Coordinates of C-alpha atoms and ligand atoms in Angstrom, one line a residue:
M107 CA -25.6 -19.8 -62.1
L108 CA -22.7 -17.7 -64.3
P109 CA -22.2 -18.8 -67.8
E110 CA -18.9 -20.5 -67.5
T111 CA -16.9 -17.6 -69.4
L112 CA -18.1 -14.7 -67.3
L113 CA -16.6 -17.2 -64.2
C114 CA -13.3 -17.6 -66.2
L115 CA -13.4 -13.7 -66.9
V116 CA -14.2 -12.7 -62.8
N117 CA -11.2 -15.2 -62.1
A118 CA -8.7 -13.4 -64.3
A119 CA -9.9 -10.1 -62.8
L120 CA -9.0 -11.5 -59.2
I121 CA -5.9 -13.1 -60.8
Q122 CA -4.5 -10.1 -62.2
A123 CA -6.0 -7.7 -59.1
A124 CA -3.9 -9.2 -57.1
T125 CA -0.4 -9.8 -58.3
A126 CA 1.0 -10.1 -54.5
S127 CA -0.4 -12.6 -51.6
L128 CA -0.7 -12.1 -47.9
S129 CA 0.8 -15.7 -46.4
L130 CA -1.6 -17.2 -43.6
N131 CA 1.0 -16.6 -39.7
A132 CA 3.5 -14.5 -42.1
I133 CA 4.1 -10.7 -41.5
L134 CA 5.1 -8.7 -44.7
S135 CA 7.4 -5.6 -44.4
L136 CA 6.7 -3.2 -46.5
N137 CA 8.5 0.8 -47.7
S138 CA 6.7 3.3 -50.4
Q139 CA 9.6 1.4 -52.4
D140 CA 8.1 -2.2 -52.9
I141 CA 4.1 -1.8 -53.1
P142 CA 3.1 -4.0 -56.0
S143 CA 1.1 -2.7 -58.6
P144 CA -2.4 -2.6 -58.1
P145 CA -1.8 -1.8 -54.6
S146 CA -3.5 -4.6 -52.9
F147 CA -2.5 -8.6 -52.0
S148 CA -5.0 -11.7 -51.8
L149 CA -5.8 -13.1 -48.3
P150 CA -6.0 -15.9 -47.5
A151 CA -8.8 -18.1 -46.6
A152 CA -9.4 -18.7 -42.4
Q153 CA -12.4 -19.2 -40.4
N154 CA -11.8 -16.4 -38.0
L155 CA -8.6 -14.2 -40.4
T156 CA -7.1 -11.6 -38.3
I157 CA -5.9 -8.9 -40.3
T158 CA -3.3 -6.3 -38.8
V159 CA -1.4 -3.0 -39.7
A160 CA 1.5 -1.9 -38.2
Y161 CA 2.8 1.6 -38.7
C162 CA 7.5 1.5 -38.8
S163 CA 8.1 5.3 -39.4
S164 CA 6.8 8.1 -37.8
E165 CA 5.6 10.2 -40.9
T166 CA 1.7 10.6 -41.3
V167 CA 0.1 9.4 -44.3
S168 CA -3.6 9.8 -45.8
T169 CA -2.9 6.5 -46.3
R170 CA -6.0 3.9 -45.7
F171 CA -6.7 0.5 -45.9
F172 CA -9.7 -1.7 -47.5
V173 CA -10.1 -5.8 -47.3
T174 CA -12.7 -7.4 -48.9
N175 CA -14.1 -11.3 -47.9
S176 CA -16.2 -11.3 -50.9
T177 CA -14.9 -13.2 -54.2
T178 CA -16.9 -10.9 -56.3
V179 CA -15.0 -7.9 -55.2
D180 CA -11.2 -7.2 -56.5
D181 CA -10.4 -3.7 -56.0
P182 CA -12.0 -3.0 -51.8
G183 CA -11.9 0.9 -51.5
P184 CA -14.1 4.2 -50.1
D185 CA -16.5 3.1 -52.5
G186 CA -18.0 0.3 -50.1
G187 CA -19.9 -2.2 -51.5
T188 CA -20.8 -6.2 -50.5
D189 CA -18.4 -7.2 -47.4
V190 CA -16.1 -4.4 -47.4
Y191 CA -14.4 -3.2 -44.9
E192 CA -11.7 0.0 -43.8
I193 CA -8.8 -1.2 -41.4
T194 CA -9.3 2.2 -38.8
V195 CA -5.3 3.0 -37.8
N196 CA -5.4 4.0 -34.2
Q197 CA -1.5 5.3 -32.9
G198 CA 0.0 3.6 -36.0
L199 CA -2.7 -0.1 -35.4
G200 CA -4.9 -1.5 -37.3
T201 CA -6.9 -4.4 -36.5
F202 CA -9.8 -6.5 -38.2
S203 CA -11.1 -10.1 -37.5
A204 CA -13.6 -11.3 -39.9
P205 CA -14.6 -14.9 -41.4
F206 CA -12.6 -15.5 -44.6
L207 CA -14.1 -18.5 -46.4
D208 CA -13.1 -18.5 -49.8
G209 CA -9.6 -15.8 -48.9
G210 CA -10.1 -12.3 -49.6
V211 CA -8.1 -8.8 -51.0
L212 CA -6.3 -6.1 -48.8
A213 CA -6.1 -3.1 -50.8
I214 CA -4.1 0.2 -49.7
D215 CA -5.7 3.8 -51.0
G216 CA -4.2 6.6 -51.3
T217 CA -0.2 7.5 -51.7
L218 CA 2.7 6.7 -49.9
S219 CA 5.3 9.1 -49.1
D220 CA 8.9 8.5 -49.6
D221 CA 9.9 7.2 -46.3
F222 CA 7.5 5.5 -45.3
S223 CA 7.5 1.9 -43.9
F224 CA 4.6 -0.5 -42.6
E225 CA 4.0 -4.1 -41.8
I226 CA 0.7 -6.2 -42.7
A227 CA 0.1 -9.2 -41.5
A228 CA -2.8 -12.1 -41.5
S229 CA -3.6 -15.0 -39.3
D230 CA -6.2 -16.8 -38.1
S231 CA -4.9 -17.3 -34.0
G232 CA -5.4 -13.5 -33.4
P233 CA -3.5 -10.5 -34.1
M234 CA 0.1 -11.0 -34.8
H235 CA 0.4 -7.2 -34.1
E236 CA -1.0 -6.1 -31.2
V237 CA -0.4 -3.4 -27.6
L238 CA -0.3 -6.0 -25.2
A239 CA -3.0 -5.5 -22.1
T240 CA -0.2 -6.4 -19.5
F241 CA 2.6 -3.9 -18.6
P242 CA 6.2 -4.1 -17.7
L243 CA 6.5 -4.2 -14.1
L244 CA 9.0 -2.1 -11.8
G245 CA 11.0 -3.7 -9.6
D246 CA 12.8 -0.6 -8.2
T247 CA 14.9 2.3 -8.7
T248 CA 17.9 4.1 -7.1
S249 CA 19.5 7.2 -8.2
N250 CA 21.0 5.4 -12.2
Q251 CA 19.3 1.8 -11.7
A252 CA 16.4 0.2 -12.1
L253 CA 15.2 -2.9 -12.3
L254 CA 12.3 -3.6 -14.5
F255 CA 10.6 -6.3 -15.8
S256 CA 9.7 -7.6 -18.6
P257 CA 5.2 -9.3 -18.7
P258 CA 5.1 -12.5 -17.1
F259 CA 4.9 -16.0 -19.2
D260 CA 4.8 -19.5 -18.1
P261 CA 3.1 -19.1 -14.6
P262 CA 4.1 -22.1 -12.2
I263 CA 2.2 -24.9 -12.2
F264 CA 1.7 -26.0 -8.2
I265 CA 1.6 -29.6 -7.5
D266 CA 0.5 -30.3 -3.6
P267 CA 1.4 -32.8 -2.1
S268 CA -0.3 -35.4 -0.7
Y269 CA -1.0 -37.3 2.5
P270 CA 0.5 -39.7 3.8
N271 CA 4.2 -38.7 2.3
Y272 CA 3.3 -34.1 2.7
T273 CA 7.0 -33.0 2.1
L274 CA 6.9 -29.9 1.1
P275 CA 9.7 -27.9 0.2
G276 CA 12.8 -26.2 1.9
P277 CA 13.3 -22.7 1.2
S278 CA 14.8 -22.6 -1.9
L279 CA 18.2 -22.1 -2.2
S280 CA 18.8 -21.9 -5.9
S281 CA 16.2 -20.9 -8.9
P282 CA 14.5 -22.8 -10.4
L283 CA 15.6 -24.2 -14.5
P284 CA 14.0 -21.5 -16.4
P285 CA 11.7 -22.8 -19.4
D286 CA 13.4 -24.1 -22.7
S287 CA 12.4 -21.1 -24.6
S288 CA 11.1 -18.0 -24.0
P289 CA 9.6 -14.8 -25.8
N290 CA 12.0 -12.3 -27.5
F291 CA 11.7 -9.4 -24.7
T292 CA 13.9 -6.1 -25.3
L293 CA 13.0 -3.1 -23.5
L294 CA 13.7 0.2 -24.6
I295 CA 13.3 3.0 -22.1
A296 CA 13.3 7.3 -22.8
P297 CA 13.1 10.1 -20.7
T298 CA 9.5 10.9 -20.3
S299 CA 10.0 14.7 -20.3
S300 CA 11.3 14.3 -24.2
Q301 CA 7.6 13.0 -25.6
T302 CA 9.4 11.1 -27.9
L303 CA 8.5 7.7 -27.6
T304 CA 4.6 8.3 -27.0
S305 CA 4.3 10.1 -29.5
L306 CA 5.1 7.4 -32.0
P307 CA 3.0 4.9 -34.0
Q308 CA 2.9 2.0 -31.0
T309 CA 3.9 -0.6 -32.8
A310 CA 6.5 -2.6 -32.3
C311 CA 8.5 -2.5 -35.6
M312 CA 8.4 1.5 -34.5
M313 CA 9.7 1.3 -30.6
A314 CA 12.4 -1.2 -32.3
S315 CA 13.8 1.6 -34.4
Q316 CA 14.2 3.6 -31.5
T317 CA 17.6 4.4 -29.6
S318 CA 17.0 3.4 -24.8
S319 CA 18.8 5.7 -22.7
G320 CA 20.7 3.9 -20.3
N321 CA 22.7 1.0 -20.5
I322 CA 21.6 -2.7 -19.5
A323 CA 24.2 -4.2 -16.8
N324 CA 22.5 -7.3 -16.6
E325 CA 19.9 -9.1 -18.3
S326 CA 18.0 -12.5 -16.9
L327 CA 15.3 -14.7 -16.8
W328 CA 13.2 -14.7 -13.7
L329 CA 10.8 -16.5 -11.6
R330 CA 9.5 -13.5 -9.6
D331 CA 6.0 -14.4 -8.7
E332 CA 2.8 -16.8 -9.7
D333 CA 2.6 -14.7 -12.0
G334 CA 5.1 -16.9 -14.1
W335 CA 8.8 -15.8 -15.7
R336 CA 10.1 -12.6 -16.7
T337 CA 12.4 -10.9 -18.2
Q338 CA 14.7 -9.2 -15.6
W339 CA 16.9 -6.2 -17.1
L340 CA 18.9 -4.3 -14.5
M341 CA 20.0 -1.0 -15.7
A342 CA 22.5 1.1 -15.0
G343 CA 23.6 5.0 -16.4
L344 CA 20.4 6.5 -16.0
S345 CA 20.1 9.9 -14.4
P346 CA 19.0 11.0 -11.3
Q347 CA 15.5 11.8 -10.3
T348 CA 13.8 11.5 -14.1
N349 CA 11.0 9.9 -15.0
Y350 CA 11.8 7.4 -17.7
T351 CA 9.2 5.8 -20.1
A352 CA 9.8 2.5 -20.5
Y353 CA 8.3 0.2 -23.7
V354 CA 9.2 -3.8 -23.7
I355 CA 8.7 -5.1 -27.2
Q356 CA 8.0 -8.7 -27.7
D357 CA 9.1 -11.0 -30.7
S358 CA 9.5 -7.8 -32.8
Q359 CA 5.7 -7.5 -33.0
K360 CA 3.9 -7.3 -30.0
L361 CA 4.1 -3.2 -27.3
S362 CA 3.6 -3.7 -23.7
G363 CA 3.8 -0.1 -22.7
P364 CA 4.1 2.7 -21.9
M365 CA 5.2 2.2 -18.2
Y366 CA 6.4 4.8 -16.4
F367 CA 9.5 5.2 -13.1
V368 CA 11.1 7.7 -11.6
T369 CA 15.1 7.7 -10.3
K370 CA 15.6 8.2 -7.1
S371 CA 17.6 11.6 -6.2
A372 CA 21.0 12.1 -6.0
V373 CA 21.3 11.7 -2.1
F374 CA 19.6 8.3 -2.7
A375 CA 22.1 5.6 -0.7
C376 CA 20.0 2.3 -0.7
P377 CA 21.7 -0.6 -3.1
L378 CA 19.5 -2.9 -4.8
A379 CA 19.2 -6.5 -4.0
A380 CA 17.7 -9.1 -6.9
F381 CA 18.7 -13.0 -7.6
L382 CA 17.8 -14.3 -4.6
P383 CA 16.4 -17.6 -5.1
Y384 CA 14.2 -17.6 -1.2
C385 CA 12.6 -15.0 -2.2
P386 CA 12.4 -14.2 -5.1
G387 CA 10.0 -11.2 -5.3
V388 CA 12.7 -9.4 -3.8
T389 CA 14.1 -7.4 -6.4
Y390 CA 13.6 -4.0 -4.3
A391 CA 16.6 -1.4 -2.6
I392 CA 17.8 -2.5 1.0
P393 CA 19.1 -0.9 3.6
L394 CA 22.8 -1.7 3.5
P395 CA 26.8 0.3 2.6
P396 CA 27.2 -0.5 -0.8
P397 CA 27.7 -3.9 -1.2
D398 CA 31.9 -5.0 -2.1
N399 CA 32.7 -7.6 -4.8
S400 CA 29.6 -6.3 -6.9
E401 CA 30.2 -5.5 -10.4
L402 CA 26.7 -4.8 -10.9
S403 CA 26.9 -3.1 -7.1
I404 CA 23.8 -4.7 -5.7
Y405 CA 23.3 -7.7 -3.6
D406 CA 22.7 -11.0 -4.3
S407 CA 22.6 -14.1 -3.4
T408 CA 26.2 -14.5 -3.5
N409 CA 27.5 -10.9 -1.4
L410 CA 24.4 -10.7 0.9
P411 CA 25.3 -10.7 4.6
I412 CA 25.4 -14.0 5.1
T413 CA 23.6 -13.6 8.5
I414 CA 20.6 -11.9 6.9
S415 CA 20.0 -15.4 4.7
D416 CA 21.1 -17.8 7.7
I417 CA 18.5 -16.7 9.7
L418 CA 15.5 -16.3 7.4
T419 CA 16.4 -20.0 5.8
T420 CA 15.7 -20.9 10.0
Y421 CA 12.8 -19.2 9.8
F422 CA 11.4 -20.9 7.2
T423 CA 12.6 -24.1 8.4
N424 CA 11.0 -23.8 11.5
F425 CA 8.0 -22.6 10.6
T426 CA 7.9 -25.6 8.2
T427 CA 8.2 -27.9 11.0
T428 CA 5.8 -27.0 12.9
L429 CA 3.2 -26.2 10.2
T430 CA 3.1 -29.7 9.2
T431 CA 3.0 -31.2 12.7
Q432 CA -0.6 -31.3 11.9
A433 CA -2.2 -33.8 8.8
C434 CA -1.1 -31.8 6.2
G435 CA -3.7 -33.3 3.5
R436 CA -5.8 -35.3 5.7
D437 CA -6.9 -33.0 8.4
Y438 CA -8.2 -29.9 6.5
Y439 CA -8.2 -26.3 8.8
S440 CA -10.0 -24.4 5.4
P441 CA -12.2 -25.5 2.3
L442 CA -9.8 -23.4 0.4
Q443 CA -6.7 -23.4 1.5
T444 CA -3.7 -26.1 2.3
C445 CA -0.6 -26.2 4.5
A446 CA 1.4 -25.7 0.6
D447 CA -0.5 -21.9 0.2
C448 CA 0.2 -21.9 3.8
Q449 CA 4.0 -21.8 3.1
R450 CA 3.7 -20.1 0.2
A451 CA 1.4 -17.2 1.7
Y452 CA 3.9 -17.4 4.7
F453 CA 7.4 -17.4 3.0
R454 CA 5.9 -13.9 0.7
W455 CA 5.6 -12.1 4.1
L456 CA 8.9 -13.2 5.3
C457 CA 10.2 -11.6 2.9
S458 CA 8.6 -8.5 2.7
V459 CA 8.6 -7.8 6.8
S460 CA 12.5 -9.2 6.6
F461 CA 14.2 -7.0 3.8
P462 CA 12.5 -3.7 4.8
R463 CA 12.0 -1.6 1.7
C464 CA 14.0 2.1 1.0
G465 CA 11.7 4.7 -0.5
E466 CA 12.0 8.6 -1.2
Q467 CA 9.4 11.2 -0.4
S468 CA 8.9 13.1 -3.5
P469 CA 10.8 16.7 -3.5
S470 CA 8.3 18.6 -4.3
T471 CA 4.0 18.0 -5.4
T472 CA 5.6 19.0 -9.0
T473 CA 8.1 16.5 -9.3
T474 CA 6.8 12.9 -7.3
T475 CA 9.5 9.8 -7.3
S476 CA 9.1 6.7 -7.6
S477 CA 7.8 6.0 -4.1
S478 CA 5.6 9.1 -3.0
S479 CA 2.7 10.8 -5.1
I480 CA 1.2 14.4 -4.0
G481 CA -2.0 15.8 -6.4
T482 CA -5.2 14.6 -6.9
S483 CA -5.8 11.5 -9.6
L484 CA -6.8 12.1 -12.5
S485 CA -9.5 8.8 -12.7
T486 CA -10.7 9.4 -9.7
G487 CA -10.6 13.1 -8.4
L488 CA -9.4 12.1 -5.2
P489 CA -6.5 13.0 -3.7
S490 CA -4.2 10.3 -4.4
P491 CA -2.3 9.2 -1.1
T492 CA 1.2 9.4 -0.2
S493 CA 3.3 6.5 0.2
A494 CA 3.5 4.4 3.1
L495 CA 7.1 5.5 4.0
Q496 CA 8.3 5.8 7.4
A497 CA 11.8 8.1 8.3
Q498 CA 14.7 5.8 10.1
T499 CA 17.1 7.8 11.5
T500 CA 20.7 6.7 12.7
S501 CA 19.4 6.0 16.4
S502 CA 15.8 3.9 14.9
V503 CA 16.3 0.4 15.6
P504 CA 16.3 -1.0 12.4
R505 CA 13.3 -2.7 11.5
N506 CA 14.9 -6.7 11.0
P507 CA 17.8 -6.9 13.3
T508 CA 20.3 -9.1 11.2
F509 CA 20.7 -5.3 9.3
S510 CA 23.3 -3.7 10.9
P511 CA 22.7 -0.1 12.0
L512 CA 23.4 2.2 9.1
N513 CA 25.4 5.4 9.5
M514 CA 22.8 7.2 7.6
T515 CA 19.0 8.2 7.6
Y516 CA 16.7 6.8 5.4
S517 CA 13.2 6.1 5.1
V518 CA 11.0 2.7 4.8
L519 CA 8.4 2.1 2.5
M520 CA 6.4 -0.2 4.4
P521 CA 5.1 -3.6 3.8
C522 CA 1.3 -3.4 2.2
I523 CA -0.4 -5.3 5.2
E524 CA -2.2 -7.5 2.6
T525 CA 0.6 -9.8 2.9
C526 CA 0.2 -10.1 6.1
Q527 CA -4.1 -10.4 5.9
A528 CA -3.0 -13.1 2.9
A529 CA -0.5 -15.5 5.6
D530 CA -3.2 -15.1 8.1
R531 CA -5.8 -16.4 5.8
A532 CA -4.0 -18.9 4.4
C533 CA -2.5 -20.5 7.6
P534 CA -4.2 -22.5 10.6
N535 CA -5.1 -20.9 13.9
F536 CA -3.1 -23.8 16.0
L537 CA 0.6 -21.2 14.7
G538 CA -1.2 -18.0 15.9
F539 CA 0.2 -15.9 13.1
A540 CA -1.9 -12.7 13.5
C541 CA -2.0 -9.6 11.3
P542 CA -2.5 -5.8 13.7
L543 CA -5.7 -4.1 13.7
A544 CA -6.2 -1.5 10.9
R545 CA -8.3 0.3 13.1
F546 CA -5.3 0.0 16.3
N547 CA -1.9 0.9 15.4
A548 CA -1.2 -1.3 11.7
N549 CA -0.1 2.0 10.1
Q550 CA 3.1 2.0 12.2
S551 CA 3.8 -1.5 10.2
Y552 CA 2.1 -1.9 7.5
G553 CA 0.8 0.6 4.7
V554 CA -2.7 0.0 5.1
G555 CA -5.7 1.1 3.1
Y556 CA -3.4 1.1 -0.5
I557 CA -5.0 -2.8 -1.7
D558 CA -8.2 -3.2 0.3
G559 CA -9.8 -1.1 2.4
A560 CA -9.1 -0.3 6.7
E561 CA -11.9 -2.7 7.3
P562 CA -12.0 -6.7 7.0
D563 CA -14.6 -6.7 4.3
Q564 CA -13.5 -4.7 2.2
Q565 CA -11.2 -6.5 0.1
G566 CA -10.0 -3.9 -3.0
L567 CA -11.7 -0.8 -1.8
G568 CA -8.7 0.3 -0.8
I569 CA -7.5 3.8 -2.8
P570 CA -5.1 3.4 -5.3
G571 CA -6.6 -0.4 -4.8
Q572 CA -3.3 -2.0 -5.8
A573 CA 0.1 -1.0 -4.8
Q574 CA 2.3 0.5 -7.2
D575 CA 1.0 1.0 -10.5
Q576 CA 2.6 1.9 -14.6
W577 CA 2.4 5.9 -13.4
G578 CA 6.2 5.0 -11.8
N579 CA 3.6 5.7 -8.5
V580 CA 4.9 3.2 -5.8
W581 CA 2.0 3.2 -2.7
C582 CA 3.5 0.1 -0.1
N583 CA 6.1 -2.8 -0.8
F584 CA 4.7 -5.7 -2.0
V585 CA 6.4 -8.6 -2.6
Ligands
NAG879 C1 -17.5 -11.7 -44.8 O1 -17.8 -11.1 -43.5 C2 -18.9 -11.3 -42.8 C3 -19.0 -10.0 -41.8 O2 -17.8 -10.5 -40.7 C4 -19.6 -12.2 -42.8 O3 -20.9 -12.5 -42.3 C5 -19.4 -13.4 -44.4 O4 -20.2 -14.9 -44.0 C6 -18.0 -13.6 -44.5 N1 -17.9 -14.0 -45.9 C7 -17.4 -15.2 -45.9 C8 -18.1 -15.7 -47.3 O5 -16.1 -15.2 -45.6
NAG880 C1 -11.8 -14.1 -34.2 O1 -10.5 -13.1 -33.9 C2 -10.2 -12.0 -32.9 C3 -9.2 -11.7 -32.5 O2 -8.9 -12.7 -31.8 C4 -11.4 -11.7 -31.8 O3 -11.5 -10.6 -31.4 C5 -12.7 -12.7 -32.3 O4 -13.6 -12.8 -31.2 C6 -12.8 -13.9 -33.0 N1 -13.7 -13.9 -33.5 C7 -14.9 -15.2 -33.6 C8 -16.4 -14.6 -34.2 O5 -14.1 -15.9 -32.7
NAG881 C1 8.1 -38.1 -0.4 O1 7.9 -37.0 -1.3 C2 8.9 -36.6 -1.3 C3 9.1 -35.4 -2.1 O2 8.4 -35.6 -3.2 C4 10.3 -37.4 -2.4 O3 11.4 -37.0 -2.1 C5 10.6 -38.9 -1.0 O4 10.6 -39.9 -1.2 C6 8.4 -39.3 -0.7 N1 9.1 -39.6 0.3 C7 8.1 -41.8 0.0 C8 8.3 -42.3 1.5 O5 7.5 -41.7 -0.3
NAG882 C1 16.0 -10.8 -30.4 O1 15.1 -9.6 -31.1 C2 16.3 -8.8 -31.2 C3 15.5 -7.3 -31.7 O2 14.7 -7.5 -32.9 C4 17.4 -9.3 -31.6 O3 18.1 -8.6 -32.1 C5 17.9 -10.8 -31.3 O4 18.6 -11.2 -32.2 C6 17.0 -11.5 -31.1 N1 17.0 -12.7 -30.1 C7 16.9 -13.9 -30.1 C8 17.2 -14.8 -29.7 O5 16.6 -14.5 -31.3
NAG883 C1 23.2 -11.7 -14.4 O1 23.6 -11.8 -12.8 C2 23.5 -12.4 -11.8 C3 23.4 -12.8 -10.8 O2 24.5 -11.9 -10.9 C4 24.1 -13.6 -12.6 O3 23.9 -14.9 -12.2 C5 23.9 -13.5 -14.2 O4 25.1 -14.6 -14.9 C6 24.0 -12.7 -14.8 N1 23.5 -12.4 -16.3 C7 24.8 -11.9 -16.9 C8 23.9 -12.1 -18.5 O5 25.4 -11.3 -17.2
NAG884 C1 14.6 -22.9 14.8 O1 14.1 -24.3 15.6 C2 15.5 -24.8 16.5 C3 15.1 -26.4 17.2 O2 14.2 -26.1 17.6 C4 15.9 -23.6 17.2 O3 17.0 -24.0 18.4 C5 15.5 -22.3 16.9 O4 16.1 -21.3 17.8 C6 14.8 -22.0 16.2 N1 15.0 -20.5 15.3 C7 13.9 -19.9 15.2 C8 14.7 -18.9 14.1 O5 13.3 -20.0 15.6
NAG885 C1 28.6 8.4 10.7 O1 29.0 9.1 9.5 C2 29.4 10.7 10.0 C3 29.5 11.9 9.2 O2 29.5 11.4 7.7 C4 30.7 10.2 10.2 O3 31.9 11.6 10.6 C5 31.0 9.2 11.0 O4 32.3 8.5 11.7 C6 30.7 7.5 11.3 N1 30.1 6.9 11.5 C7 30.4 5.7 11.9 C8 30.5 4.3 12.8 O5 30.6 4.9 10.3
NAG886 C1 -1.9 5.6 11.6 O1 -3.6 6.1 11.5 C2 -4.3 7.5 12.3 C3 -5.9 6.9 12.8 O2 -5.7 6.7 11.5 C4 -3.0 8.4 12.2 O3 -3.4 9.6 13.3 C5 -1.6 8.6 12.3 O4 -1.4 9.5 12.1 C6 -1.3 7.2 12.3 N1 0.2 6.8 11.6 C7 0.9 6.9 10.8 C8 2.3 6.5 10.9 O5 1.0 7.0 9.1
NAG887 C1 5.5 10.2 -15.1 O1 5.2 10.9 -16.5 C2 4.0 10.6 -16.7 C3 4.2 11.1 -17.8 O2 4.1 12.7 -18.1 C4 3.1 11.1 -15.8 O3 1.5 10.7 -16.0 C5 3.0 10.5 -14.5 O4 2.3 10.7 -13.0 C6 4.5 10.5 -14.6 N1 4.7 9.5 -12.7 C7 5.7 10.7 -11.8 C8 5.8 9.3 -10.5 O5 6.0 11.5 -11.6

């Protein structure tokens, strides 16, 4: 037990040491001019406090950040001591978590250059600054446009109907209402060749200060798949055959990316399709002539030829009718799957085969495009696969007869066979749904072996194990 006078002195020293304080769950923005003297901050108490440091400018600095959760240390620094820790900053971001039962102190060590700015935060609910584990998602590109998506939020909750009133929804003719609140996502893209973005501190405040290439033609919330809602951007004004780097900033605090995508060559003629409520995953280029009456130069539910959507909704309705001839919800055909699962899987498959996707072969092995990749995969050392492209000439029969033949040659990026197999697995046998077998001719109508291996029991064993990656490669169409 310390004598009372000494205790007072210690407390006085503490109060004097940190003249500034960091509030819980708030971000403090600082630059070299507004550093307090002494350069330290008292920290709030929390069971598990996460302290983050984010650089917002690109100067290289020799500054170091030290924290302590001990009440007996008032100036944590490089000399160490009991419960003195350094926050190591990597690519502009530093994160440290520990119990701060009695609060603590954060101290800045070293000199700051004049233009240096940064943010610090202390939170009791995980890091406030963060590089998110989920990447932005590419829909597709044309020669000068791109459809891009933020990471997902608010996944939909499916409530299956129950017997005896087992009523399945019909094809959606309008999209569901977006949630009341959503994260504030901002998109940033720049040509990859300039290397500007990836060499900067990988923080939200740094990226928010950069200017984006292209222009946002449309920004909206879209429930693309069961992963949840996403902000969807239609970017216009991009350059053909260019590799772009994309980041998404969430609420000016968190960063998703970098993700890469490649625009198509100048001769690529297929327009993008999006905003189709009955096929929400169709967000890619389709083989139709350029749309009339479209401000955005894309096909959506208002200008898609009615013959295409009519036949599709009839298929949906007829399928649902046939499916519910069995006692859904009373007689179980599978311990794992329900009629509602079957219907969702069938709709996805039907969308992927009804809307052929245009793709493009890479012009050379050095400049690969978003739908093809030739070369060696660094991670596996295996040759990376080529995309499931199939050439269509003016005399080819269109893959969907309701798409009128086009007076041009193009390539179709075939659907991933897993879309078909998912419907096969989810649906009762009596429907007679079956997929072609990989060992026969499945590769004439589907992309085979990308997500799963070629044999039925090789789930997740395909090369590259996915339909597309964050480097800009797309191997097959997964709706
Ligand atoms: C300080 O942090 C250390 C390491 O995480 C922990 O063991 C200790 O209990 C903490 N002390 C206080 C007073 O929170
Ligand atoms: C403290 O929070 C961080 C960040 O959310 C987390 O990674 C860590 O596991 C937590 N520690 C404890 C002991 O709960
Ligand atoms: C059956 O369910 C549907 C959709 O949930 C509902 O609209 C309908 O009113 C229900 N019918 C009866 C008889 O409960
Ligand atoms: C979203 O973030 C951007 C950039 O930080 C900001 O300009 C905009 O006002 C924010 N929007 C909302 C609705 O908060
Ligand atoms: C984006 O495009 C969709 C479909 O054309 C339209 O409904 C929506 O109003 C547009 N949003 C904005 C912000 O322009
Ligand atoms: C849907 O069912 C109706 C009535 O049974 C039938 O006339 C129509 O041909 C079917 N349509 C398709 C696309 O199968
Ligand atoms: C098809 O394209 C060729 C060459 O561009 C043109 O001469 C021909 O008239 C076109 N045919 C139709 C039916 O548009
Ligand atoms: C399909 O696979 C067979 C053998 O596995 C191969 O010979 C053929 O070229 C492939 N066809 C296509 C269109 O990829
Ligand atoms: C785009 O550029 C990145 C970074 O150089 C590279 O890793 C990626 O493979 C490129 N993507 C394509 C499809 O060429």
